[in-house]
Each structure stands twice: as C-alpha cells, then as structure tokens.
Short mmCIF file of C-alpha atoms in Angstrom, two decimals:
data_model
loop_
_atom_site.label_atom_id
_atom_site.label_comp_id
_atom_site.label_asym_id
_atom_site.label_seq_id
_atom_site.Cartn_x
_atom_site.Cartn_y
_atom_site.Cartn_z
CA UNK A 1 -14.20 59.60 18.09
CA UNK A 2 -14.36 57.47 21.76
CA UNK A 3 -16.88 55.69 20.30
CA UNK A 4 -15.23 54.55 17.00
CA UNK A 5 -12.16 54.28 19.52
CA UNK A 6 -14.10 51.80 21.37
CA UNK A 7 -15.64 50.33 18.70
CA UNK A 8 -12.25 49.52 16.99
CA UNK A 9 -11.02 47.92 19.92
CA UNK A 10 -13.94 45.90 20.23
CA UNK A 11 -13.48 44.65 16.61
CA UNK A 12 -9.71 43.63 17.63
CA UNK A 13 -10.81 41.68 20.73
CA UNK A 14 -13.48 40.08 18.75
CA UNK A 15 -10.72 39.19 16.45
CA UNK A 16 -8.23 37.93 18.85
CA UNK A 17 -10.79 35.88 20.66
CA UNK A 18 -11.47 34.15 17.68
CA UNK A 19 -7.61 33.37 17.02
CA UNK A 20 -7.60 32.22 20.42
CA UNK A 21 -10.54 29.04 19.56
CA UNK A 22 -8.94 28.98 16.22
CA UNK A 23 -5.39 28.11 17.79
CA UNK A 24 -7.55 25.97 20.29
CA UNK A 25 -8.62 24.12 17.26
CA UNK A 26 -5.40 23.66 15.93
CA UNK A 27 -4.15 22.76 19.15
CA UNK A 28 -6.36 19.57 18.60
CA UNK A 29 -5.48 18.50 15.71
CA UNK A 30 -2.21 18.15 16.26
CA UNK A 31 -2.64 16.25 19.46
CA UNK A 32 -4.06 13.96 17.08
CA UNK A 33 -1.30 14.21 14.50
CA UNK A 34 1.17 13.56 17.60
CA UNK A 35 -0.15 10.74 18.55
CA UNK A 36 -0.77 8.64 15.13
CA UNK A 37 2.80 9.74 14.71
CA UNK A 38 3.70 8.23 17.76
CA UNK A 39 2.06 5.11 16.99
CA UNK A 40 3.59 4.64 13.58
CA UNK A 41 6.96 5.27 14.71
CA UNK A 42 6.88 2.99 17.63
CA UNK A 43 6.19 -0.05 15.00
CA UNK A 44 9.94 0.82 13.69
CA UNK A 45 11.15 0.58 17.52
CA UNK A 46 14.12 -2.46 17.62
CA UNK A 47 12.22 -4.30 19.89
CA UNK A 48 9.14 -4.43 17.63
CA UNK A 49 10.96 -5.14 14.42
CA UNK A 50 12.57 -7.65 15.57
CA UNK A 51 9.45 -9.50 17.40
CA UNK A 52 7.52 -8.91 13.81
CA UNK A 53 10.67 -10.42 11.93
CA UNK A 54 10.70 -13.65 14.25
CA UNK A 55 6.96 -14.08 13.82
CA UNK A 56 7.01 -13.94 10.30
CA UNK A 57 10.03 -16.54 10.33
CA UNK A 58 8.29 -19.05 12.98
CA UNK A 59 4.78 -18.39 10.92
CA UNK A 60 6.96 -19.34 7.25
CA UNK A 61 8.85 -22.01 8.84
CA UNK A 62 5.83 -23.72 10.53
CA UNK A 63 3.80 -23.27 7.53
CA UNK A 64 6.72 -24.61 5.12
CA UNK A 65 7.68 -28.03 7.51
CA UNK A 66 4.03 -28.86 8.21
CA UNK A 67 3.36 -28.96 4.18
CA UNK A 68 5.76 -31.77 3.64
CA UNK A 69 3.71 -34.37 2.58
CA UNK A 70 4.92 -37.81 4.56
CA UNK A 71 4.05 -40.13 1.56
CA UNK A 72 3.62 -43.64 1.47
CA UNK A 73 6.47 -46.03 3.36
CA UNK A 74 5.86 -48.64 1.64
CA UNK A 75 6.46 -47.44 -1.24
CA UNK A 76 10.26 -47.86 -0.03
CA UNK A 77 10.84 -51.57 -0.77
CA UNK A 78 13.98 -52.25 0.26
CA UNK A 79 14.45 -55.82 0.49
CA UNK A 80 13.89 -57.79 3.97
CA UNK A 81 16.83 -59.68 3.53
CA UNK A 82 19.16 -56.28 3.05
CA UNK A 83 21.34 -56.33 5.74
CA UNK A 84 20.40 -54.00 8.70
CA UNK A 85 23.15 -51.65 8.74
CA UNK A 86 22.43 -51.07 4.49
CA UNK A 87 18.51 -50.41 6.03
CA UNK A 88 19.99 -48.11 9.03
CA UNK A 89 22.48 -46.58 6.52
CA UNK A 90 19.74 -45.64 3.63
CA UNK A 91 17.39 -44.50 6.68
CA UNK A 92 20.52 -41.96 7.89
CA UNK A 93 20.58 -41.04 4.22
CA UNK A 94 17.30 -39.96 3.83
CA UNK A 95 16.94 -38.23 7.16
CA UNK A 96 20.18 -36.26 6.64
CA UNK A 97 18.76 -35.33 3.59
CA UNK A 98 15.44 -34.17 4.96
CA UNK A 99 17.53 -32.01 7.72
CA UNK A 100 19.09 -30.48 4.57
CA UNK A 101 15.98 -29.73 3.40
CA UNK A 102 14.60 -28.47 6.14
CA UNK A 103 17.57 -26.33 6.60
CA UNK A 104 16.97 -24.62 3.55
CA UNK A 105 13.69 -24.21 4.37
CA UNK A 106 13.85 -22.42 7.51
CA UNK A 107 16.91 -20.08 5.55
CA UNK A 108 14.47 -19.09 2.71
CA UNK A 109 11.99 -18.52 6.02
CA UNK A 110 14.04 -16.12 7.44
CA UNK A 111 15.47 -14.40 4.23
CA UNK A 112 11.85 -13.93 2.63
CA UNK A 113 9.72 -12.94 6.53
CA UNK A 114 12.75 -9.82 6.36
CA UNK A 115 12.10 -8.80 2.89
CA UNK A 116 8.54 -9.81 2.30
CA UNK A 117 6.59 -9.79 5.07
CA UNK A 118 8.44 -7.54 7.37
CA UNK A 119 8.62 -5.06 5.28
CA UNK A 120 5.03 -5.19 3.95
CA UNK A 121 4.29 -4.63 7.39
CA UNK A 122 6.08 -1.76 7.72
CA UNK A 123 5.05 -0.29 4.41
CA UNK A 124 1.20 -1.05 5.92
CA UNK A 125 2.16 1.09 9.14
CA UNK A 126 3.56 3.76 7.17
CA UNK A 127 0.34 4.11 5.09
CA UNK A 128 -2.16 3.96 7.91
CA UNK A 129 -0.36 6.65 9.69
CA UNK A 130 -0.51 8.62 6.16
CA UNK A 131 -4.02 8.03 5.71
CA UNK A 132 -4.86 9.43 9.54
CA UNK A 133 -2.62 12.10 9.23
CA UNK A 134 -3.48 12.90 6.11
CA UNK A 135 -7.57 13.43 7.20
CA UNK A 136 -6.41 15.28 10.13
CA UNK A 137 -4.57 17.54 8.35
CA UNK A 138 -7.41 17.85 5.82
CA UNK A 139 -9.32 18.69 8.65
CA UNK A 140 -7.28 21.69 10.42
CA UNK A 141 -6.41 23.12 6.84
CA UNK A 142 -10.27 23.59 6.22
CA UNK A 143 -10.69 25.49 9.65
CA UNK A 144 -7.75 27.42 9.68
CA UNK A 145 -8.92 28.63 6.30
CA UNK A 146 -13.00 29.50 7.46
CA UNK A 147 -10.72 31.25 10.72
CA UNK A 148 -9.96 34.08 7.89
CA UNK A 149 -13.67 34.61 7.21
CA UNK A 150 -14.89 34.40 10.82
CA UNK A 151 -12.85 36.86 12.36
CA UNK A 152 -13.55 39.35 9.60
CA UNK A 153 -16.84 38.38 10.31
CA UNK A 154 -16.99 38.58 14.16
CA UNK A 155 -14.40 41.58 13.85
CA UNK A 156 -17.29 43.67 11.73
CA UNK A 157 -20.11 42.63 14.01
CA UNK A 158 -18.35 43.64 17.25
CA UNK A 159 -17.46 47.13 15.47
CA UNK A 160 -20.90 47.71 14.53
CA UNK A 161 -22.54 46.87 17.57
CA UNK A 162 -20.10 49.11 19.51
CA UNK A 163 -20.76 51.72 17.10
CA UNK A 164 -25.03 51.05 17.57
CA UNK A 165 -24.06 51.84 21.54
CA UNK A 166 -25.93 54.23 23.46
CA UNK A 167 -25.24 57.74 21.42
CA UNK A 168 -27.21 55.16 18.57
CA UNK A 169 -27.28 57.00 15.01
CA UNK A 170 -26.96 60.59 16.90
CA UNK A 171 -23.02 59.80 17.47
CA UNK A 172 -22.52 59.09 14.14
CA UNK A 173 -24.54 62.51 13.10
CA UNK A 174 -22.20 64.56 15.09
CA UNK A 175 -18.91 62.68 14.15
CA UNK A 176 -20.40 63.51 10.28
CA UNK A 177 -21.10 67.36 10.66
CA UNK A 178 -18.15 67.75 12.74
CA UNK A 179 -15.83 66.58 9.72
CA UNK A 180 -18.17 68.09 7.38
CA UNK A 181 -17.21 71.39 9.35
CA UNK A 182 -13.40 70.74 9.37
CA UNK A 183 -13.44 70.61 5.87
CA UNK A 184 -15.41 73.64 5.37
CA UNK A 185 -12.74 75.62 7.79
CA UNK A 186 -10.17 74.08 5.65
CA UNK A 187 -11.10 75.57 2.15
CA UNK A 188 -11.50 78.76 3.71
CA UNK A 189 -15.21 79.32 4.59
CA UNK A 190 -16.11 81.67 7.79
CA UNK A 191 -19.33 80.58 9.55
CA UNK A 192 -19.87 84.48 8.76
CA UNK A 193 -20.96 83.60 5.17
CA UNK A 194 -23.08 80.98 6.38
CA UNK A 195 -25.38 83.55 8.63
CA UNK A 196 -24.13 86.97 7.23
CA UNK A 197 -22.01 88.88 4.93
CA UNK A 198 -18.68 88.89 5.90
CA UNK A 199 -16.05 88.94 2.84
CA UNK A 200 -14.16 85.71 2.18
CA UNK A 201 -10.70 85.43 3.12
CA UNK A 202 -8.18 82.92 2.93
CA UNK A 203 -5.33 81.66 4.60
CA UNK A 204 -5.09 80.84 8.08
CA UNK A 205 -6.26 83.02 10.60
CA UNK A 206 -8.42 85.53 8.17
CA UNK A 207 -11.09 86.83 10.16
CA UNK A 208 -11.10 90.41 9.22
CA UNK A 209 -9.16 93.19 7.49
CA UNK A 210 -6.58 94.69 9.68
CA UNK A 211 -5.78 92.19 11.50
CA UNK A 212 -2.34 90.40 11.64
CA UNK A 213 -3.50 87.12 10.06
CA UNK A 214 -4.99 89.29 7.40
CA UNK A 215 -4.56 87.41 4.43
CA UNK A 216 -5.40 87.50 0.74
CA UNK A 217 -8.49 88.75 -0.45
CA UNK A 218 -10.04 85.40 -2.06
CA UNK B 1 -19.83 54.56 7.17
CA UNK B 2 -21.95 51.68 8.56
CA UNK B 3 -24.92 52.86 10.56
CA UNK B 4 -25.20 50.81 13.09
CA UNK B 5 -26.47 47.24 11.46
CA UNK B 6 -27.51 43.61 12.57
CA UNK B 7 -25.12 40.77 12.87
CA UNK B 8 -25.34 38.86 9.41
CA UNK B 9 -21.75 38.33 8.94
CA UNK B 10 -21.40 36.55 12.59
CA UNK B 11 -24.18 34.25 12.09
CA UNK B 12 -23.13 33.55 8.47
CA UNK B 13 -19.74 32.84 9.89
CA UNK B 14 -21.06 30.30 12.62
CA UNK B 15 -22.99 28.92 10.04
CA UNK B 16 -19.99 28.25 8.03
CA UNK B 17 -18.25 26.66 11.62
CA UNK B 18 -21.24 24.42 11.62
CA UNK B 19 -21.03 23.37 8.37
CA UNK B 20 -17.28 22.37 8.80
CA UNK B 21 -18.04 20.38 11.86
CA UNK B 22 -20.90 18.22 10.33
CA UNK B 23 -18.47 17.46 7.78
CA UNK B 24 -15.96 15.98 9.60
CA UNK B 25 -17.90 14.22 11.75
CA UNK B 26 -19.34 12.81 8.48
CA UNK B 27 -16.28 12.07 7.27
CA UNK B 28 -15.17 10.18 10.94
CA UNK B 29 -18.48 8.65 10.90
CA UNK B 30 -17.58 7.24 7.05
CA UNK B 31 -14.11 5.99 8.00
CA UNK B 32 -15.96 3.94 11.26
CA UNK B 33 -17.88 2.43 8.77
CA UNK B 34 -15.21 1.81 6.18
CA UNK B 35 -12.99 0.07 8.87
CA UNK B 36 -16.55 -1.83 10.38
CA UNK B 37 -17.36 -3.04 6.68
CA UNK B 38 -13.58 -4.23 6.27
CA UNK B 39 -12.51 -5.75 9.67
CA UNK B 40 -16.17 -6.43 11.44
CA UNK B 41 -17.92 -4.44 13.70
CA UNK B 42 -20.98 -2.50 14.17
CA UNK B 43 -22.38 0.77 12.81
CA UNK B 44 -25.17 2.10 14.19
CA UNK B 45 -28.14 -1.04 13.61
CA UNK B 46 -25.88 -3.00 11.28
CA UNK B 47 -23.53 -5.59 12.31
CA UNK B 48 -20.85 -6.48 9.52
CA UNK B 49 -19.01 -9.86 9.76
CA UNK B 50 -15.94 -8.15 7.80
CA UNK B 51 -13.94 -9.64 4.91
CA UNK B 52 -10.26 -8.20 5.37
CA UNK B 53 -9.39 -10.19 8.41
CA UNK B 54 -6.40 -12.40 9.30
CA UNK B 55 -8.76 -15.42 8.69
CA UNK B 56 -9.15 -14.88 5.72
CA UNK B 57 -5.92 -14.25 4.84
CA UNK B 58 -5.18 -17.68 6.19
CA UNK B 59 -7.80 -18.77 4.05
CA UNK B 60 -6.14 -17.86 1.00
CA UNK B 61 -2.91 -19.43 2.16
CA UNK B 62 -4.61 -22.71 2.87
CA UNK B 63 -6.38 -22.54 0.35
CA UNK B 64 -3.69 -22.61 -1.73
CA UNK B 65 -1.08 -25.01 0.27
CA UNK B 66 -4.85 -27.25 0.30
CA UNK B 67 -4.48 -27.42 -4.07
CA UNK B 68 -0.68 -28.06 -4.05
CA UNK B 69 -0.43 -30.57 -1.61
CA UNK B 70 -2.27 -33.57 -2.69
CA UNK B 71 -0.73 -32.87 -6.13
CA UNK B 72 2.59 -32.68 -4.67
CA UNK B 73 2.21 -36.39 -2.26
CA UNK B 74 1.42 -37.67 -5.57
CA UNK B 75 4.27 -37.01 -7.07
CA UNK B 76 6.24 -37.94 -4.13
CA UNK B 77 4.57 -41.32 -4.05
CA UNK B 78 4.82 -41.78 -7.77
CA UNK B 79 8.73 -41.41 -7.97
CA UNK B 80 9.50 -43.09 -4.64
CA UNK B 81 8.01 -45.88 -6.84
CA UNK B 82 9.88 -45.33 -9.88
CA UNK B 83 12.62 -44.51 -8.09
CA UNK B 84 12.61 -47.88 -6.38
CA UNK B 85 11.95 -49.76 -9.59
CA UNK B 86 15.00 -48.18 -11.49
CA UNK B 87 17.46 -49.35 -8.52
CA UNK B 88 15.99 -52.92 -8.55
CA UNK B 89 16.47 -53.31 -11.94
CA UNK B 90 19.58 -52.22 -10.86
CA UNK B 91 20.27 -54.47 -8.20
CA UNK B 92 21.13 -51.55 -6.69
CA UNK B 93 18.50 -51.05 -3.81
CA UNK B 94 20.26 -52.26 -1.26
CA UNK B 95 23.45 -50.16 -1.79
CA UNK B 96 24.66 -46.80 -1.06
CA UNK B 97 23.53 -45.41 -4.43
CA UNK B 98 19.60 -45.80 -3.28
CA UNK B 99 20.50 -44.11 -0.07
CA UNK B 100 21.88 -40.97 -1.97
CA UNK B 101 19.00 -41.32 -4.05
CA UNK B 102 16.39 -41.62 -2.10
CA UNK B 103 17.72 -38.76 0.18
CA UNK B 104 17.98 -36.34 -2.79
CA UNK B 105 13.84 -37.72 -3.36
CA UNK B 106 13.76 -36.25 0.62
CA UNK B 107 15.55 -33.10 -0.13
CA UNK B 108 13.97 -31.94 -3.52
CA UNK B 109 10.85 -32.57 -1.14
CA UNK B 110 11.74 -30.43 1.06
CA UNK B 111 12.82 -27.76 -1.47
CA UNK B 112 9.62 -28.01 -3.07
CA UNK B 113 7.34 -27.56 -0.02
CA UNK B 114 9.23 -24.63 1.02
CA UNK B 115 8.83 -23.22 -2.40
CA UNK B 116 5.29 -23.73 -2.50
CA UNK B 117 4.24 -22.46 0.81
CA UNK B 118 6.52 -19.70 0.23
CA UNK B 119 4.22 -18.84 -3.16
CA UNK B 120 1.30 -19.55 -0.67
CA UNK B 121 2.73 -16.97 1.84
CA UNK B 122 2.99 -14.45 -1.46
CA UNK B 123 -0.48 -15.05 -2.13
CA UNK B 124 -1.47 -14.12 1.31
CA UNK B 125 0.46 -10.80 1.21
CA UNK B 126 -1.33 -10.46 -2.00
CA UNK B 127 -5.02 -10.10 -0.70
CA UNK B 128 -3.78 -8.10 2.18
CA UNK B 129 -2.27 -5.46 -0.23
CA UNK B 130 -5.35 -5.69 -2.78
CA UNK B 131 -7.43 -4.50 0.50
CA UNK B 132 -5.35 -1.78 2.19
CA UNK B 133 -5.63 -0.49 -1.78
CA UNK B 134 -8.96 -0.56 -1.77
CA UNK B 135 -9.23 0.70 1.90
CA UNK B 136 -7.04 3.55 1.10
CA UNK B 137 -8.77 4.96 -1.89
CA UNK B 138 -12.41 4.77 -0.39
CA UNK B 139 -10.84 7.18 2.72
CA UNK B 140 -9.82 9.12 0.09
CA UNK B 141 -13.64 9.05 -1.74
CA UNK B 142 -14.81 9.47 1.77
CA UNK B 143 -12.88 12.57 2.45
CA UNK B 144 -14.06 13.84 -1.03
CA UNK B 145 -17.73 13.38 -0.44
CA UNK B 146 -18.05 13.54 3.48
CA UNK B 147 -21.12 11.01 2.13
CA UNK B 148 -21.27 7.98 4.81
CA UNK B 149 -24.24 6.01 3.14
CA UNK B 150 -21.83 6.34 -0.44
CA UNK B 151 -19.08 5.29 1.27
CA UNK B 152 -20.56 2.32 3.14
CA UNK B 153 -21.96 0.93 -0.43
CA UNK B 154 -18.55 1.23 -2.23
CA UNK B 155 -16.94 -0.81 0.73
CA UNK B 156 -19.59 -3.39 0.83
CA UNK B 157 -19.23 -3.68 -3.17
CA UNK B 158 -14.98 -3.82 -2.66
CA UNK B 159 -15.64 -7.03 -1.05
CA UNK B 160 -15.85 -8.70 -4.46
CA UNK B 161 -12.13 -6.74 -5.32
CA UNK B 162 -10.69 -8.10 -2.49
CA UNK B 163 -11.99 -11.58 -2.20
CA UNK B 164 -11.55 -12.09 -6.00
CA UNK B 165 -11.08 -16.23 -6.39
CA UNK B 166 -7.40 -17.29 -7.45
CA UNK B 167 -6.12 -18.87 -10.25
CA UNK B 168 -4.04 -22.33 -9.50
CA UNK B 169 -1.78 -24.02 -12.48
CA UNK B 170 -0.63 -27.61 -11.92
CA UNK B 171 1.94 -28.23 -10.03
CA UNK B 172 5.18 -29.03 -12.61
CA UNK B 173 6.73 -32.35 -12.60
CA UNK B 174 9.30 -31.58 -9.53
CA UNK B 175 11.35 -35.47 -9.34
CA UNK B 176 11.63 -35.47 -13.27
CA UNK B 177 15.29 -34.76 -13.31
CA UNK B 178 15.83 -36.86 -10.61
CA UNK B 179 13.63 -40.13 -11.65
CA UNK B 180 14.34 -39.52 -14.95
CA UNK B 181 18.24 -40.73 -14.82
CA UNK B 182 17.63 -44.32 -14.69
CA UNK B 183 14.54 -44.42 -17.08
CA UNK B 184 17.30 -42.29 -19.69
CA UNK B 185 20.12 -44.42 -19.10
CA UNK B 186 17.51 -47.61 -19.70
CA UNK B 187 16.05 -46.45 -22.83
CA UNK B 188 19.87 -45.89 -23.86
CA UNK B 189 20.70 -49.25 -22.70
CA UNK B 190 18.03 -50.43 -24.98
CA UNK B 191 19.00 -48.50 -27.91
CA UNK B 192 22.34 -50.11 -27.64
CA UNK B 193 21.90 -53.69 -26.54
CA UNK B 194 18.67 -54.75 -28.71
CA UNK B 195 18.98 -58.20 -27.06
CA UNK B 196 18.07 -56.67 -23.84
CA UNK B 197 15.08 -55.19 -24.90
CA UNK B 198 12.01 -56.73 -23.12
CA UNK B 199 9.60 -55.46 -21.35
CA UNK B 200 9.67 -55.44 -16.94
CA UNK B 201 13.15 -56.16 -15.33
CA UNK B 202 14.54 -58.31 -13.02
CA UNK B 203 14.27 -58.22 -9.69
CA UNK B 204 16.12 -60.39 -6.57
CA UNK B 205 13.67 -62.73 -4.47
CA UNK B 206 13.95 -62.33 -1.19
CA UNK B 207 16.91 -64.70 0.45
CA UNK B 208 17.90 -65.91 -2.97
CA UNK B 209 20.59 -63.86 -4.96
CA UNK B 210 20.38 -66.66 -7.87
CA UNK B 211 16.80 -66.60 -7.86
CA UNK B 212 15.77 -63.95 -10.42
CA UNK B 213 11.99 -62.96 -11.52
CA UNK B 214 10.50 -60.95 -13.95
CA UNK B 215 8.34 -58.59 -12.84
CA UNK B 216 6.29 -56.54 -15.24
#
C-alpha cells in the first residue's frame, strides 16, 4: 500500500513536471505570437500611416510629373512678327494650363496612394502577421496535443518504476495475497477450513458455537 | 496489475517530442528558404539573387511608363502640329483662341500622363500581389509537408508566376477630340462652300498681312 502510495505520487509529479515544460513551451510560442502582433499593429500606428500615405503620394506624383513628355517647341509656330504680349499671353496660357494639369495630377496622387497603395500595404501587413501567426500557432497546437500522450506516458513510467523499487515483485506478492485474503474473510471462510475442520459459519464474528457473534450455520 | 516493467512509453513519448521538433525546424528552415528564393539571400551553399524585390517592381512600372511614353510624345508632337495648322488656316494663331487651345493641348497632357502612370503604378501593385499570393500558399505547402528541398523547388519554379511578361495595347488617340474641331468644322466648310475646296490653306508671311501663300 506505501509503495503504490508512493508510486502514485510519483506518477503525479511525473505528470506535473511535464505540464510544467509543456506550459514552458507554450510560454514560447506566444512570446512569438506577441511580438509579430506587435509588429503588425505598429504599421497601423498614426505616425506610420501617415508617413506610408505621403510616400506613396510623393512616389505617384514624382512618377506622374516626370512622365510628361516635353515635346517638340518648334512645333509651336507662332509667327515672329506676333506681337510680344500675344507670345507672352499664349505662353501664360499654356503654363496655366499645365499647372492645371499638374494639379490634377498630384489630386489623383493623393486620392489613389490612400486607396491603392496605402491600403495594399496594409492589407500586406495584415497577411504577413497571419501567415507568422498562423505557423506559430500551428506549431504550439501540435505540442500541446503530443503533451496529452507524454504525460500519460511519463506518468506510467514513473508509477512503474516506483512500483519495481526495492520490495521488487515480492511487494506486489504480498499486496496480492493480502487482498486475496480479505476477500476470503469476506465470504465467510475461517483459516480453520484451510488447515482443519472447523464448521463454516457466517456472519461477522463466527468463530465458534456459543459464542455471542454466533451466527448462522452456513 | 503491472509488474514492474521497462520504460517504453517514456522513450516512445520523447521520440514523439523529437519528431515534433525536427518538424518545425523543417518547416522554419523551409520558410528561410522561401523568403531567400523570393527577396535574395543565402541558404546554406546557395546564394539566390531573388525576384520579388522593389526593383523589380520598379521594373514593371518603367517598363510600362518606358512603352507609353514615346507613343504618347508622338501624339503630343503630332497635334501640336495639327493643332497649329488648323489656327493658321485660321488666321487665328496669333490670338487668344490658340492660347486656350494650345493650353487645353498642355492640360489633356497632363491628364493623360497622370492617367498612364497611374495604370503603371496599378501594374506595379499588380506583381507585388501576384507574389505575396504565391508566397502565401507555398508557407502554407511548406507547413503541410515540413519538406524544405519541395518547398525550395516550387519557389524557384513561382518565379515564372510572378515575373509573367505584360501585355501593352496602344495607347488611344488622346488629342482627337481636341484636334479634331477644326479638321470637322473644315470638312463642313467644304461640304458647304464647294468653291473653297482646294487642297493646303493659307497662311500669313511673316511682316506682310496682304501677303498670302499656299502652303500644302
């Protein structure tokens, strides 16, 4: 009985200490979850939004104005003998209309870097974080579920070595014949029949006729 | 009642820890090779150049501000020309009308190169979803198979997905409307006033308003 006492407890230590590098485990992985959550939400921080969003407008812009093609001047044949203030007057024209242009272009900058490539960016974020957390958690789901098997495992092993202690197989012979013997008490056997001829009784306490406990004559 | 008895179920169990680990180090070890294969870096021996980078990104976009452009001068140049033409026969190119004209010429330029590098920007974003797609599913194949050699061939044969050559139309006629007035109201002109049917127009020498010469 100490020994399977012992040997139980063994078997819960076993299993606790492997709860304890289980939780260890776990304990790692979500450090690691933590901190790819950390960097995906600090790409939605204010400060970094709006840094992306004026990137993306300078990078449109840039790329938009620098395409103009400047074409041929002299293509433009205005007359030589145009007065100069028709010539400064068509010039205004033109570059006024060019700022125009320009405006527009640095508007449609700013409207499609927000709605294009802002938030492709942040859709790109999002998804990396997914994909990291998403091994991690394949990760910690696959060792929480061998945790089941190994502290079973280590639980049994630590019971059975306790139980192969010192007493070795003779403990377990005794525990045996002593519950072997309990049982026999219990249905009403006397060690009497076993090594003489004593009648049978039954009922608690039957040892003999005459006495108190005497009880009925099985 | 177990008698006693060796440790089978421990070692089986460690066994089972080891396993677990050498997968997921496989499976680290694949995504390192995923992200070397797509961005450059090294992996073990091999040293890969990477084809999901920024410059090539660019490359797309210059690429395709590169086909536009040349198409786009020429049509600048063209109705410039045409444009100038029409108001000479005019005898308007010295007068306010050219100005306006020639600024709206300025301003549908304008228009149009911000249209087209905004198309070039799309194409950019474009390639740069087509490879986080095919990033994503080969870290989910990798996660499946915990098989770094498969997972290095699949990303070396994505390269062909994500690098796939574009498709350019010509670029529309973009001044049409706009050069397109004056040759209409000519060609009405025509229709109506048979005597004035000939072929150039007129245009003022220079100095000398009753000086007229045919050009054309």
């Amino acid at each position: 009985m100490i020994q399977q006492s012992q040997a139980r407890n063994a078997a819960d230590d076993a299993r606790s200490a492997q709860l304890a590098r289980e939780l260890a485990r776990q304990d790692d992985f979500r450090a690691e979850t933590s901190e790819v959550l950390d960097r995906t939400v600090r790409d939605f921080d204010q400060p970094n939004q709006e840094q992306a969003l004026e990137e993306n407008v300078q990078r449109r812009a840039e790329s938009a104005e620098n395409f103009i093609p400047e074409g041929d001047p002299a293509n433009l044949q205005i007359s030589g003998s145009a007065p100069e203030v028709v010539k400064t007057s068509i010039a205004k024209q033109m570059a006024d209309a060019m700022g125009r242009g320009k405006e527009d272009i640095r508007n449609r900058a700013r409207l499609e870097a927000l709605m294009k490539d802002t938030w492709l960016g942040n859709d790109l974020s999002t998804m990396r974080g997914g994909r990291d957390i998403g091994m991690v958690s394949n990760f910690a789901g696959e060792s929480s579920r061998l945790n089941q098997f190994e502290r079973d495992a280590f639980a049994q092993d630590a019971f059975n070595k306790k139980m192969s202690g010192p007493l070795g197989i003779f403990g377990d012979v005794l525990s045996t014949a002593g519950q072997g013997v309990g049982l026999y008490g219990a249905s009403g056997g006397s060690f009497g029949d076993l090594f003489g001829s004593s009648p049978r009784y039954v009922g608690i306490g039957a040892t003999r006729p005459g006495n108190f406990g005497d009880g009925l004559r099985g | 009642m177990c008698m006693g008895g060796g440790n089978s179920g421990a070692s089986e169990a460690a066994a089972a820890r080891r396993r677990e680990q050498e997968r997921q180090a496989r499976i680290r070890e694949g995504r390192s090779t995923i992200d070397a294969i797509f961005e450059g870096g090294t992996v073990g021996d091999e040293t890969f150049s990477g084809f999901a980078t920024p410059e090539f990104y660019d490359s797309v976009q210059n690429s395709f501000l590169d086909f536009y452009r040349p198409q786009l001068q020429e049509q600048q140049e063209d109705a410039q020309r045409q444009l100038t033409y029409d108001l000479a026969s005019r005898g308007m190119l010295e007068s306010s009308i050219a100005g306006e004209k020639f600024g709206d010429l300025q301003e549908r330029l304008a228009e149009e190169s911000g249209r087209i590098s905004s198309q070039a920007q799309a194409a950019r974003n474009d390639a740069i979803q087509r490879a986080e797609s095919s990033r994503s599913n080969l870290y989910s194949l990798n996660e499946s198979a915990a098989d770094p050699s498969l997972v290095q061939a699949r990303a070396l044969a994505s390269e062909s997905t994500v690098r796939q050559p574009q498709v350019f139309s010509p670029l529309g006629q973009v001044f049409a409307d706009i050069t397109n007035q004056f040759a209409q109201n000519r060609a009405a002109q025509q229709v109506l006033n048979p005597r004035d049917r000939r072929e150039g127009f007129r245009v003022p020498l220079s100095g000398s308003r009753s000086s007229l010469s045919t050009v054309g």
